[in-house]
Coordinates of C-alpha atoms and ligand atoms in Angstrom, one line a residue:
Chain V
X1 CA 0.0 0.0 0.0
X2 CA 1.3 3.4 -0.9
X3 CA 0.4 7.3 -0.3
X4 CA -0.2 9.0 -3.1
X5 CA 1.6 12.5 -4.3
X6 CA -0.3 14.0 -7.2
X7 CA 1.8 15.3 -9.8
X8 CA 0.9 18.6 -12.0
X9 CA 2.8 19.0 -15.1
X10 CA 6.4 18.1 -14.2
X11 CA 7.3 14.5 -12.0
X12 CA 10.5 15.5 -10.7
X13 CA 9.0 19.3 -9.7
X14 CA 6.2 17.4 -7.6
X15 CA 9.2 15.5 -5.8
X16 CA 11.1 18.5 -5.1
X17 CA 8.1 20.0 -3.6
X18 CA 7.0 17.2 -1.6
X19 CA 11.0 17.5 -0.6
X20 CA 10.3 20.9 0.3
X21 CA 7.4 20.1 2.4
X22 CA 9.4 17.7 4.7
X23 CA 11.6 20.2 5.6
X24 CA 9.4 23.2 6.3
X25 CA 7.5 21.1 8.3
X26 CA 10.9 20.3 10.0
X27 CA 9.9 16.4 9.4
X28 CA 13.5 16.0 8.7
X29 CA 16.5 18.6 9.1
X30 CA 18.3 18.5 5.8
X31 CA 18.1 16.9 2.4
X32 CA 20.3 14.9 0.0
X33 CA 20.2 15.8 -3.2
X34 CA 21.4 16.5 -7.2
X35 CA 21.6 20.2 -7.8
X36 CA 22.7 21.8 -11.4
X37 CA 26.3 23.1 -11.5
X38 CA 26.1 26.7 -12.6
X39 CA 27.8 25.6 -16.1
X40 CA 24.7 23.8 -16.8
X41 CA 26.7 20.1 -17.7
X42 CA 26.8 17.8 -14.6
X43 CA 24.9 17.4 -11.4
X44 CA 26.5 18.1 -7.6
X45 CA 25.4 16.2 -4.5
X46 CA 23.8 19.0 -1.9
X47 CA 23.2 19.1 0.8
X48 CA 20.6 21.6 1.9
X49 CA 18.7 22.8 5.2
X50 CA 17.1 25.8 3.9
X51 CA 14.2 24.9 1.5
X52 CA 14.6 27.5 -0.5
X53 CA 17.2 25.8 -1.9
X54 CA 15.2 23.0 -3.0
X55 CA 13.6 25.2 -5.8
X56 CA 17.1 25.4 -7.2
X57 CA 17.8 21.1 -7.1
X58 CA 16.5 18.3 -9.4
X59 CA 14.6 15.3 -7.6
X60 CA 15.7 13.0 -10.4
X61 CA 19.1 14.6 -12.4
X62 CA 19.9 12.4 -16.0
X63 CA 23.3 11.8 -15.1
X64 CA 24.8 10.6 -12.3
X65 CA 28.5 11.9 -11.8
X66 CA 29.4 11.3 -8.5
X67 CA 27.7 7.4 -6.9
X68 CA 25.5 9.0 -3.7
X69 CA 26.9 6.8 -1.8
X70 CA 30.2 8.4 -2.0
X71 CA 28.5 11.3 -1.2
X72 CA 27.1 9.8 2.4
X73 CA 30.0 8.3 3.0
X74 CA 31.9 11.5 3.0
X75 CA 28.8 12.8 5.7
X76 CA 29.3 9.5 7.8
X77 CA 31.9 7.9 7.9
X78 CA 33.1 9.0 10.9
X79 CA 29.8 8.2 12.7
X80 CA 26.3 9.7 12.4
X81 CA 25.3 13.2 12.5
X82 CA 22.9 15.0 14.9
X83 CA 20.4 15.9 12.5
X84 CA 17.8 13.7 10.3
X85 CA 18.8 14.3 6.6
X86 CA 16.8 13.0 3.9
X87 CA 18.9 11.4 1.0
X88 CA 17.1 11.0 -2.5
X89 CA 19.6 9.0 -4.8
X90 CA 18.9 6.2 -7.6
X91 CA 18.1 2.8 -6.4
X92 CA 22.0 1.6 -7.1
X93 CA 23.1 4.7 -5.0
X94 CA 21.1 3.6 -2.1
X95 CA 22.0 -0.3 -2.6
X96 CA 25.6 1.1 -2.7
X97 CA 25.0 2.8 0.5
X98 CA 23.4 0.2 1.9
X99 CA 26.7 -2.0 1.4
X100 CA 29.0 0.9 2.9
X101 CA 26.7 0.8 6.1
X102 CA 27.6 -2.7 6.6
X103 CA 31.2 -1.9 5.8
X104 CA 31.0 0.3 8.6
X105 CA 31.8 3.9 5.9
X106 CA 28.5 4.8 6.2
X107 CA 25.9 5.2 9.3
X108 CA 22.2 5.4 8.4
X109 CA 20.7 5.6 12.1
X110 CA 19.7 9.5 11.3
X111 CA 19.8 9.2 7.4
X112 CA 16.3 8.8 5.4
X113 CA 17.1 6.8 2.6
X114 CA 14.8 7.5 -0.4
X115 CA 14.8 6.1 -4.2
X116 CA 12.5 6.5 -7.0
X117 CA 12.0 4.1 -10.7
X118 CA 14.7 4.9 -12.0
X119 CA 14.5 5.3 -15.7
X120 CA 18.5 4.6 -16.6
X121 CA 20.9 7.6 -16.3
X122 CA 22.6 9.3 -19.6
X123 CA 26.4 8.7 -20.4
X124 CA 28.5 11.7 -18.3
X125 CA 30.9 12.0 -21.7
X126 CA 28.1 12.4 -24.1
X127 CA 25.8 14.8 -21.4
X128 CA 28.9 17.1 -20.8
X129 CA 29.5 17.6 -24.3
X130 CA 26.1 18.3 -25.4
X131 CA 23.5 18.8 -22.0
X132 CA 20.6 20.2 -23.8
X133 CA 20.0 17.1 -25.5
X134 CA 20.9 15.2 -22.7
X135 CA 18.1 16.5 -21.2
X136 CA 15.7 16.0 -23.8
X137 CA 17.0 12.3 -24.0
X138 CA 16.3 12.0 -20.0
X139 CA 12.8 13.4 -19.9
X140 CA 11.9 11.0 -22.6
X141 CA 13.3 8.2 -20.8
X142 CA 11.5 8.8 -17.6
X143 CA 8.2 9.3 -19.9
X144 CA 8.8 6.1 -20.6
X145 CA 9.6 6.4 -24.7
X146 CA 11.9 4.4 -26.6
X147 CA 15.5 5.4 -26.6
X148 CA 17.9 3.6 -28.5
X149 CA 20.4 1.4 -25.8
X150 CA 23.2 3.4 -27.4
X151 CA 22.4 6.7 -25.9
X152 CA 21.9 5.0 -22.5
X153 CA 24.6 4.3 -20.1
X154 CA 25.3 1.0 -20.5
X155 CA 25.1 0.0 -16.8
X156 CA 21.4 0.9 -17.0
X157 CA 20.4 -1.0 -20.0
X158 CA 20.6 -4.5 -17.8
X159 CA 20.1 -3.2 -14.6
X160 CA 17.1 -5.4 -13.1
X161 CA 17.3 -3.5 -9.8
X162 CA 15.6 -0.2 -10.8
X163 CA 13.2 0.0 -8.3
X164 CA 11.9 -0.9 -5.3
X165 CA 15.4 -0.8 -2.8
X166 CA 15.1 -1.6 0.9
X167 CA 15.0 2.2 0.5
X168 CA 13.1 4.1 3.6
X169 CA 11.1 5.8 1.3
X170 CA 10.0 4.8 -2.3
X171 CA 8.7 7.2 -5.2
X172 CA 7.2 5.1 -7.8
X173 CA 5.8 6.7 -10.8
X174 CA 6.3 3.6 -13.8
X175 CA 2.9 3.0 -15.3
X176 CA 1.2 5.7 -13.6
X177 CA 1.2 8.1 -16.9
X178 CA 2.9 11.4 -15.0
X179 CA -0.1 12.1 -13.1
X180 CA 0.4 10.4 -10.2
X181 CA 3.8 9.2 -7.6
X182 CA 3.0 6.5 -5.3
X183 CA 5.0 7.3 -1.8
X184 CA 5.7 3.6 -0.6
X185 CA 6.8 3.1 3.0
X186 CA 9.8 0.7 3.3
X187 CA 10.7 1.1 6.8
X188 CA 9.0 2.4 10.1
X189 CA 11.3 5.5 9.0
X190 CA 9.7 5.7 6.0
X191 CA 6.1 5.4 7.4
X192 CA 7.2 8.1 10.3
X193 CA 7.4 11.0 7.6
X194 CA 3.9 10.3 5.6
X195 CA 2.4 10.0 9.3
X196 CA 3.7 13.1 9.9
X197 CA 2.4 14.6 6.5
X198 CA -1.1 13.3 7.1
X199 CA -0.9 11.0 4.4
X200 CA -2.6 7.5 4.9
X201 CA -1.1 5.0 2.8
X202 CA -4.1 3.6 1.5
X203 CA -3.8 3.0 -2.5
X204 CA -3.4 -0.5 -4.2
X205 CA -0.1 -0.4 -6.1
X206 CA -1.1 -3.2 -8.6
X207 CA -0.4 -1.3 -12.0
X208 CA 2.3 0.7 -10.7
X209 CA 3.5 -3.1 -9.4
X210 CA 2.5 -4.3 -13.0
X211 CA 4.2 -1.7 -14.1
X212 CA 7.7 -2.4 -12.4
X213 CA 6.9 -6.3 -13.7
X214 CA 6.8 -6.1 -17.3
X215 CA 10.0 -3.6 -17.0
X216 CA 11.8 -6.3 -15.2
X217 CA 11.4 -8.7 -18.0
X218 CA 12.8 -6.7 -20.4
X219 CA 16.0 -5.5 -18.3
X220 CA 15.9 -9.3 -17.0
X221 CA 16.1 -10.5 -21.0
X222 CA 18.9 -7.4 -22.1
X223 CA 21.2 -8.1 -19.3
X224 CA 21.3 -11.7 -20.0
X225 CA 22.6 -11.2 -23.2
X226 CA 24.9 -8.7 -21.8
X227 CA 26.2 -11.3 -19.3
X228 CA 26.2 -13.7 -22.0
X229 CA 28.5 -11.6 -24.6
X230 CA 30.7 -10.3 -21.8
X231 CA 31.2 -14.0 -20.4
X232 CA 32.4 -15.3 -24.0
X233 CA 34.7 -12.4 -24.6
X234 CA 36.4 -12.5 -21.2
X235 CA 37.2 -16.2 -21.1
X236 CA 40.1 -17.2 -20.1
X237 CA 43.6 -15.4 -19.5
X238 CA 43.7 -13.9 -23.4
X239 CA 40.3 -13.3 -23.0
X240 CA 40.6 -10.6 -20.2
X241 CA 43.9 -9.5 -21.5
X242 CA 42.1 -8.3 -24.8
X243 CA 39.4 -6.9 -22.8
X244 CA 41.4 -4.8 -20.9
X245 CA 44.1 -4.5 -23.5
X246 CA 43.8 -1.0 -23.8
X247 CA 44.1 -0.1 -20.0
X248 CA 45.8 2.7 -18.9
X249 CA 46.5 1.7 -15.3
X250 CA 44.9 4.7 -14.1
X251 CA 42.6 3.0 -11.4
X252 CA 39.7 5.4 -12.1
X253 CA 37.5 2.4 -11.9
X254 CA 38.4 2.2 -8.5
X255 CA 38.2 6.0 -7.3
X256 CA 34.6 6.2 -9.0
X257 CA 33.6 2.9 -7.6
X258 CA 31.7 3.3 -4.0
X259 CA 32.1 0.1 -2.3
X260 CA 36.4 1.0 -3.2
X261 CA 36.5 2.7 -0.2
X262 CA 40.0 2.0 1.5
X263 CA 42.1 4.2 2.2
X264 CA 45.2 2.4 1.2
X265 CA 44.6 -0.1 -1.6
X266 CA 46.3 -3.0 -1.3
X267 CA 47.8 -2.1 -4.8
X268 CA 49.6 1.2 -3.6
X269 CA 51.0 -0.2 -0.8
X270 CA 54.5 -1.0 -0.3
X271 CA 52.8 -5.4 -0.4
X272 CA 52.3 -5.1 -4.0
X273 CA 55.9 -3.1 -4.7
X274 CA 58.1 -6.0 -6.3
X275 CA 61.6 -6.3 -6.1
X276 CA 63.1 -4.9 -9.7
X277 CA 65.2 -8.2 -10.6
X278 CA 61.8 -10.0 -9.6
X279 CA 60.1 -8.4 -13.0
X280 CA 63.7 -8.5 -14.9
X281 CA 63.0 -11.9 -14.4
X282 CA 59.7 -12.3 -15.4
X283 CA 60.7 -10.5 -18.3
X284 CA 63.9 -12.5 -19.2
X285 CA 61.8 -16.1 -18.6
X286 CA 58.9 -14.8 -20.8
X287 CA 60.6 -13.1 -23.2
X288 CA 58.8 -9.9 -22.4
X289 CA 56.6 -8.5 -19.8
X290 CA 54.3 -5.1 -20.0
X291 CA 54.8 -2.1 -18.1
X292 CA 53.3 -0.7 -15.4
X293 CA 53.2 -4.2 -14.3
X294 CA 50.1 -5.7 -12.4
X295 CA 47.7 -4.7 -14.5
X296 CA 45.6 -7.7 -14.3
X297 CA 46.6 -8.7 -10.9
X298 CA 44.8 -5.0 -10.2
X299 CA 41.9 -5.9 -11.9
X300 CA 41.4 -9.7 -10.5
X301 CA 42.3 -9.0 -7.5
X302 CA 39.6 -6.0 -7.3
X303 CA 37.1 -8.6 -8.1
X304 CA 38.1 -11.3 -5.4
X305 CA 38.0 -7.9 -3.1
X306 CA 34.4 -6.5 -3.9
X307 CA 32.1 -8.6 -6.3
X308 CA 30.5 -9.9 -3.6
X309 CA 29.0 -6.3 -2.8
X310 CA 29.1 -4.8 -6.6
X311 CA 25.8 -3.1 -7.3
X312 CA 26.5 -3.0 -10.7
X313 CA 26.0 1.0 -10.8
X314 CA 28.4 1.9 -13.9
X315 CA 30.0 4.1 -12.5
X316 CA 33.9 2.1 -13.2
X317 CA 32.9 2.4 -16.8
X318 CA 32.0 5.8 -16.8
X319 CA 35.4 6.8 -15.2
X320 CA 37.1 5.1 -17.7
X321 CA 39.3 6.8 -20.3
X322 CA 40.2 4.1 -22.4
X323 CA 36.2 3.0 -22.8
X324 CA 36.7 -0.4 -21.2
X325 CA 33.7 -2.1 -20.3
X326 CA 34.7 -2.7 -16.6
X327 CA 31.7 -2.3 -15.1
X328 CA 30.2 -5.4 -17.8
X329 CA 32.7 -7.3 -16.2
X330 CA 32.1 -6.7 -12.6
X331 CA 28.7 -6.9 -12.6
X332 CA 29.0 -10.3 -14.8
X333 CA 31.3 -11.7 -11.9
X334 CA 29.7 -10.1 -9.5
X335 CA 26.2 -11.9 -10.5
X336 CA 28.3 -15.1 -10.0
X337 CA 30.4 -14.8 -6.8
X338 CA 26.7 -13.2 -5.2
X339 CA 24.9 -16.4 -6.6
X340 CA 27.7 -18.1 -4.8
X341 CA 27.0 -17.3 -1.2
X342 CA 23.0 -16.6 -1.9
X343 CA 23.7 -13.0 -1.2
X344 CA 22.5 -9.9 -3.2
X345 CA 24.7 -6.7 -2.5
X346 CA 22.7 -3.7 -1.2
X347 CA 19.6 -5.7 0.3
X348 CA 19.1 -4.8 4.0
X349 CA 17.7 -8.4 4.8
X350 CA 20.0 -8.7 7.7
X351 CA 22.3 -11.3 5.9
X352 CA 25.8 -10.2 6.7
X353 CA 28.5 -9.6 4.3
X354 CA 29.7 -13.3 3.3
X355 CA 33.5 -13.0 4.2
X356 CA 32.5 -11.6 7.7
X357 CA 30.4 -15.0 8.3
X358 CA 30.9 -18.8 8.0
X359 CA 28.7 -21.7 8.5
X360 CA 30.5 -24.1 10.4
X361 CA 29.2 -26.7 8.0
X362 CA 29.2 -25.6 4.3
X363 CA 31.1 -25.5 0.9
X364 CA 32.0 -29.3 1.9
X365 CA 33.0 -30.0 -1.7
X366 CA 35.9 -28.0 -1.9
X367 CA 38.3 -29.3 0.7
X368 CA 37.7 -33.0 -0.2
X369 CA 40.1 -35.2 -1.9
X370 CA 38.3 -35.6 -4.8
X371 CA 40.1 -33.8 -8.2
X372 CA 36.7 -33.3 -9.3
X373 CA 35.6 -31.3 -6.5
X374 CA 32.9 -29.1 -7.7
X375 CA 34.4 -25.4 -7.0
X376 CA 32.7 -22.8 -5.6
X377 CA 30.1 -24.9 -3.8
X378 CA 27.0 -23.3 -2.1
X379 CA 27.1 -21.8 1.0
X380 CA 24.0 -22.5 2.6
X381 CA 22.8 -26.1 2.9
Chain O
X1 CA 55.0 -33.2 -22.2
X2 CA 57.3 -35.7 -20.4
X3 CA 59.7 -33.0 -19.8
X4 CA 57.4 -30.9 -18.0
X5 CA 58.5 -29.6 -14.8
X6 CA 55.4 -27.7 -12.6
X7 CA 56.0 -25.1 -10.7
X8 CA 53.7 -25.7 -7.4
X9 CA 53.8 -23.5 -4.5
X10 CA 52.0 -24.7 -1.0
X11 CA 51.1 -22.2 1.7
X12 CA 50.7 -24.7 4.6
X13 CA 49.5 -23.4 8.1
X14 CA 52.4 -24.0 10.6
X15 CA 50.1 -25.7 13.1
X16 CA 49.2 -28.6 11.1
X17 CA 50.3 -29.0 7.4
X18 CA 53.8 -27.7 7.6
X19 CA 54.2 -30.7 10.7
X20 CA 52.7 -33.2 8.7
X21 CA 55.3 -32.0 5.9
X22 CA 58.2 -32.5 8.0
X23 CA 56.2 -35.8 9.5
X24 CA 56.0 -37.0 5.9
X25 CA 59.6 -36.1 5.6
X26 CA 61.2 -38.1 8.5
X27 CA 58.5 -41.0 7.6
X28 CA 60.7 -40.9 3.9
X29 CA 57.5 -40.6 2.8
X30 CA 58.2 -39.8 -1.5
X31 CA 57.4 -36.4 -2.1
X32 CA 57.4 -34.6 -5.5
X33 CA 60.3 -31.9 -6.5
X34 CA 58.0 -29.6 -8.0
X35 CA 56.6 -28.7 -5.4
X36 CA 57.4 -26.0 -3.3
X37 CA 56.4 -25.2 0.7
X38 CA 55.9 -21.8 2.3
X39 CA 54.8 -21.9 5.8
X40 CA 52.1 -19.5 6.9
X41 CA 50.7 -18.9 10.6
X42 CA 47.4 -20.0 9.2
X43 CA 45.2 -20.5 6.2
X44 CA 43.7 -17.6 6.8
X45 CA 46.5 -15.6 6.2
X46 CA 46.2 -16.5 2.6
X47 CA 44.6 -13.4 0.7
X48 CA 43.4 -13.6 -2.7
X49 CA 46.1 -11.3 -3.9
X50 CA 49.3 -13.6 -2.7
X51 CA 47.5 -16.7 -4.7
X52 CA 46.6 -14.1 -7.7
X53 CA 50.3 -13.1 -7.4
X54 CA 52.0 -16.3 -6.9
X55 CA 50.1 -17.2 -10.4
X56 CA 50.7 -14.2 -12.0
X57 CA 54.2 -14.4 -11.3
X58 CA 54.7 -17.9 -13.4
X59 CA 53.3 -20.9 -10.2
X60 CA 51.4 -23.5 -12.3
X61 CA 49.3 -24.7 -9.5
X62 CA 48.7 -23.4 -5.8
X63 CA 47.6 -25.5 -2.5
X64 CA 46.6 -23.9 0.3
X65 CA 46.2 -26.2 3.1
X66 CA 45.9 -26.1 7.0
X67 CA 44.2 -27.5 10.2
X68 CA 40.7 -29.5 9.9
X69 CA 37.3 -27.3 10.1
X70 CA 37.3 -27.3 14.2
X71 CA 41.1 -27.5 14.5
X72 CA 42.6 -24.3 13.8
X73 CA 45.0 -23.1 16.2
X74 CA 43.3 -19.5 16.4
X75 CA 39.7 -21.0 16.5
X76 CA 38.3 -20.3 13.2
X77 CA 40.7 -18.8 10.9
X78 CA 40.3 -21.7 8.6
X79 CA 36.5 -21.1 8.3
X80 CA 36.9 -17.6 7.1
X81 CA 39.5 -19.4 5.0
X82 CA 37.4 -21.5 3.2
X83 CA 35.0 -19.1 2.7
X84 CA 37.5 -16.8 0.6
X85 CA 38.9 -19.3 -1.1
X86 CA 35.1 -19.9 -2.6
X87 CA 34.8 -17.1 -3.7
X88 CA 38.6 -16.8 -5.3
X89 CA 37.7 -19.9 -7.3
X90 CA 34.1 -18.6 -8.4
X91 CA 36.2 -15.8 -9.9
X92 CA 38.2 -18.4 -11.8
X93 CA 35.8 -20.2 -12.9
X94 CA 34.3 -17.2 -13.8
X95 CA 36.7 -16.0 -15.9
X96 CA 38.3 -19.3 -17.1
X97 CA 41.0 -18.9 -16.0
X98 CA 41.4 -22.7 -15.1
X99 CA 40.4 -22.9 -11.4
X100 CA 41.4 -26.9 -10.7
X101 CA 44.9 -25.2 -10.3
X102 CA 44.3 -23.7 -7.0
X103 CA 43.3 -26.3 -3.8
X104 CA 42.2 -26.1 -0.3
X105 CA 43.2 -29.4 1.5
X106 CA 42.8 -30.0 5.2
X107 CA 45.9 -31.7 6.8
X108 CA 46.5 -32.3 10.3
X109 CA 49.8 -32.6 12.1
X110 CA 49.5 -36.3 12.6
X111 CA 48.4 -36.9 9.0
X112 CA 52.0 -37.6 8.0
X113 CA 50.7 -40.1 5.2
X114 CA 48.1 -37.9 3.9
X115 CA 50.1 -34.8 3.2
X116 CA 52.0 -37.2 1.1
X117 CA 49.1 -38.2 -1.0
X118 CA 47.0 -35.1 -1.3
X119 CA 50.7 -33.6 -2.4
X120 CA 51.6 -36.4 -5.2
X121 CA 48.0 -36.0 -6.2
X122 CA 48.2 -32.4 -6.9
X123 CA 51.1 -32.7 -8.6
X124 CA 50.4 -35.4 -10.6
X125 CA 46.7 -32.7 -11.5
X126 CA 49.0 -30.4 -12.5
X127 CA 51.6 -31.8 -14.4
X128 CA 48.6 -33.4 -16.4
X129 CA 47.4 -30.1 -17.0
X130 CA 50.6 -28.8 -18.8
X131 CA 52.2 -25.2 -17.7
X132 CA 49.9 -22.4 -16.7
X133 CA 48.9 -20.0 -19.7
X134 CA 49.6 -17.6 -17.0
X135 CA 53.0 -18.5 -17.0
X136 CA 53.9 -17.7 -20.5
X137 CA 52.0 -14.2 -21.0
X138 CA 53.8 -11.2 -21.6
X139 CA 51.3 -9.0 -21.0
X140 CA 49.7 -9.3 -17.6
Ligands
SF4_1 S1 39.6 3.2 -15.4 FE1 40.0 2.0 -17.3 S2 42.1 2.5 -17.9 FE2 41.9 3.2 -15.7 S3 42.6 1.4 -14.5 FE3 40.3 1.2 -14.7 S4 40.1 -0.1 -16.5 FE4 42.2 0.7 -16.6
SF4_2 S1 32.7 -2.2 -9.6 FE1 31.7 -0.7 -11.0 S2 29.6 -1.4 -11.2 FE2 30.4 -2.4 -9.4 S3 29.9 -1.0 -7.6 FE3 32.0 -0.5 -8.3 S4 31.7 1.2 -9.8 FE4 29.6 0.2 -9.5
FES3 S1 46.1 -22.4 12.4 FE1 45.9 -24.0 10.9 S2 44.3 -23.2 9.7 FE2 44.3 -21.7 11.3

C-alpha cells in the first residue's frame, strides 16, 4: 500500500516540492540531493537545510556523476550526524549505500534513505558535451519512450534493480502516466514522515507493481545477453587480456567505484611493490613482460575484493578513459560470486557480508580429496 | 609433455600442514620436487592477492592447506578461510581462467601419510594439466 503524491505538469518538480514540504515542516532537518552546477553540464550532490534551496535542485538529475553513496559516506563515515537528513539518490546509490553501512563507511541511524524508478541515467561523456539534449534524452526516458540502448549508459540497459530498494522511502511513478507518484513506505522510517504529513497509505499499487513487472522482464532478458557476450569475450587469460588491453592503469574504476572505499589499496602499498630483478625476471623467462606491471593482478584482484558487494551502478565504466567495459565485467562476476553465497549486494535483509560470516558446516565439496571437487560450492545447505 | 616440470607452490599453516610436511619427511615418505612449501601462521593468512600473485608471477598450480574445520590453532581462521577461497575460485571459474589449479586441503599434524598423498596427487593434477597459460603471457 502506498500514499499518493499528485503530480501537475512536471514529475521530478512534484518531488522537489514534496522534498520541500518535509523540511518546512521540520519532518526531517536536511536533504540529500542532485543540484545543477552553474555551467549547466553535470549534477553536484547537496546538501541543503534551507528549503529555498530545493527550488534550485532536481529530484531526479539524467546523469549521475558522483555514486550517492560516496556522497554519504563523506557525511558518515566517521559516525552519524545529529540531524535527520533525507537522502534521495537512484536505487544503485542507495544499494551502494546500503553496502558501505555494513562496511562500517556509512551510518544510516539518522539518514532517510529514499529512491524513486529509476529510468536509466545518460552517459556523463556524451551529457557534458552536449546537456541540452541530454536533457531531452532524459525526460523521454522517464516518460517512458523508446530510446535507443546506445544513448543510454550502458550499466542501465541490464540493470534489473531499478526499483523498489530496501530504501526508507520509495517514489514510484512507472505505469502511472505522470499524473500520479505512489509514496511507498519501506521502513517504520519511511512510514514516520507520511504519518507526519497526514498522508494515509491507503492505495493499491497493482499497476504501478505491474508496471515495475513487465520492465523487469525486459531488463531481465537485455542483461542476460549482456552477461552472456561479456562472459564469452572474457574467457580465459587472453580473454581478459584483450578486454582490458587498452588499459591505462589509471585505477579510475576504482576511485569512482563506491564500495572501493580504503584508504590504502592494497595495490599502492609497499605489499604489491616488487623487487626490480623479480620483473627482470619475469621479463627475461617470458621473453617480455608489459609495463606498469600488475595490471591484471589490479583488476582480478579487485574482483576477489568487492564482487560480492558490486551493485552493478556503472559508474567504473564511466570513469574510464580508455572505454573499457569494466563495469560489464564486474557486474557479470559479480552476478556469479553473489549467486555463490546466496547473497544480493545492497539488500538490507539482515544477511551479513559473506566473508564476515561462515557456517561451520558448508562449501563441503571444496576441501575434499576428490580432483573433481565441484568449485565454488554453495554456502548455505 | 614428459619434460614438463610444474612449478607448485604450497602455503601450509604452521600448526598442522607444515608438521605433517616434515612428519611426511622423517616417515621418507616420496614427495614430488616440484613442489614448493611456504609456511604460513594459518590458512587464513592466505589473501586472494598472494594466490593471484604467486600465479601471475609464473606458479602452475597453488595449495593452500591447514588445520581440519574445528582445528585451527586460532579458532576459526580456517572457516573464514574457506570461505575466501570460494569465492577466489568462483572468480576463476568465472573467468576461465582454469580454477582446478588452485586447492584447499585439510591436513592435520598427525596426518603424516596424507600430506603425502593429497601432495603427489596435486602434482600429478597439474603436471597433467601442462604449464599455466599464466606462465607464459607477456602482458599481464
Ligand atoms: S579506469 Fe579504465 S584505464 Fe583506468 S585502470 Fe580502470 S580499466 Fe584501466
Ligand atoms: S565495480 Fe563498477 S559497477 Fe560495481 S559497484 Fe563499483 S563502480 Fe559500480
Ligand atoms: S592455524 Fe591452521 S588453519 Fe588456522
Amino acid at each position: 500500500m502506498a500514499a499518493v503524491l499528485p503530480v501537475g505538469s512536471d514529475l521530478s518538480g512534484a518531488m522537489n516540492r514534496f522534498l520541500k514540504t518535509i523540511l518546512e515542516k521540520d519532518i526531517v532537518d536536511a536533504v540529500l540531493m542532485p543540484m545543477k552546477v552553474p555551467s549547466g553540464d553535470s549534477f553536484a550532490w547537496i546538501i541543503m537545510s534551507d528549503s529555498s534551496i530545493v527550488d534550485d535542485a532536481e529530484a531526479m538529475a539524467p546523469v549521475m556523476p558522483v555514486q550517492g553513496a560516496r556522497a554519504l559516506r563523506s557525511l558518515t563515515r566517521k559516525g552519524e550526524g545529529s540531524i535527520r537528513v533525507l537522502a534521495l539518490m537512484r536505487p544503485c546509490e542507495i544499494r551502494a549505500a546500503i553496502e558501505l553501512s555494513k562496511l562500517g563507511q556509512v551510518k544510516t541511524e539518522n539518514l532517510i534513505l529514499a529512491a524513486y524508478d529509476c529510468p536509466g541515467a545518460v552517459p556523463m561523456d556524451s551529457f557534458v558535451s552536449d546537456p541540452s539534449s541530454g536533457e531531452d534524452l532524459f525526460r523521454k526516458m522517464l516518460a517512458g519512450e523508446d530510446v535507443s540502448a546506445g544513448e543510454v549508459k550502458p550499466s542501465c540497459t541490464s540493470c534489473v534493480e531499478f526499483s523498489m530498494t530496501d530504501a526508507d522511502l520509495h517514489f514510484g511513478h512507472f505505469g502511472l502516466g505522470g499524473t500520479e507518484v505512489l509514496l511507498i513506505p519501506g521502513s517504520p522510517k519511511g512510514m514516520e514522515i507520511l504519518e507526519a504529513l497526514e498522508l494515509p497509505a491507503d492505495r493499491e499499487t497493482s499497476i504501478w507493481d505491474e508496471a515495475v513487472r513487465k520492465r523487469r522482464e525486459k531488463q531481465v532478458a537485455s542483461r542476460d545477453a549482456a552477461f552472456e557476450e561479456t562472459g564469452e569475450n572474457i574467457r580465459g587469460v587472453q580473454g581478459m587480456l584483450n578486454v582490458f588491453a587498452d588499459c591505462i592503469s589509471c585505477r579510475n574504476c576504482r576511485a569512482a567505484c563506491p564500495i572501493c572505499y580504503c584508504r590504502l589499496c592494497h595495490f599502492e602499498s609497499e605489499t604489491a611493490k616488487q623487487d626490480p630483478n623479480s620483473r627482470l625476471d619475469s621479463a627475461v623467462t617470458r621473453g617480455g613482460i608489459s609495463l606498469p606491471a600488475d595490471r591484471m593482478l589490479f583488476h582480478t584482484g579487485r574482483m576477489t575484493h568487492m564482487s560480492l558487494s558490486c551493485v552493478s551502478c556503472g559508474q567504473c565504466s564511466d570513469a574510464c578513459p580508455a572505454d573499457i567495459p569494466v563495469a560489464q565485467v564486474f557486474s557479470f562476476v559479480a552476478d556469479r560470486t553473489q549467486k555463490a553465497f546466496e547473497y544480493s549486494a545492497g539488500r538490507n535483509d539482515g544477511d551479513p557480508l559473506p566473508l564476515r560470516s561462515f557456517m561451520k558446516s558448508e562449501l563441503s565439496g571444496i576441501h575434499e580429496m576428490v580432483s573433481d571437487a565441484e568449485p565454488g560450492g554453495h554456502a548455505h545447505e | 609433455m614428459p619434460d614438463f616440470h610444474p612449478r607448485i607452490i604450497g602455503f601450509l599453516c604452521n600448526w598442522c600442514t607444515y608438521a605433517a610436511a616434515d612428519l611426511a619427511g622423517s616417515s621418507k615418505l616420496e614427495l614430488p620436487p616440484e613442489f614448493t612449501v611456504i609456511r604460513v601462521m594459518c590458512s587464513s593468512r592466505i589473501d586472494h592477492n598472494l594466490i593471484l600473485s604467486t600465479f601471475y608471477r609464473g606458479a602452475d598450480g597453488i595449495l593452500v592447506a591447514g588445520c581440519h574445520p574445528g582445528d585451527c590453532h586460532y579458532g576459526e581462521g580456517n572457516y573464514y578461510a574457506r570461505r575466501r577461497f570460494a569465492l577466489l575460485k568462483k572468480v576463476m571459474e568465472t573467468l576461465d581462467l582454469e580454477p582446478e589449479r588452485l586447492e584447499l586441503r585439510w591436513v592435520s599434524a598427525a596426518e603424516g601419510n596424507r600430506y603425502a598423498e593429497v601432495v603427489n596427487e596435486f602434482t600429478d593434477r597439474i603436471r597433467k594439466l601442462g604449464p599455466s597459460p599464466i606462465r607464459t603471457s607477456t602482458r599481464l
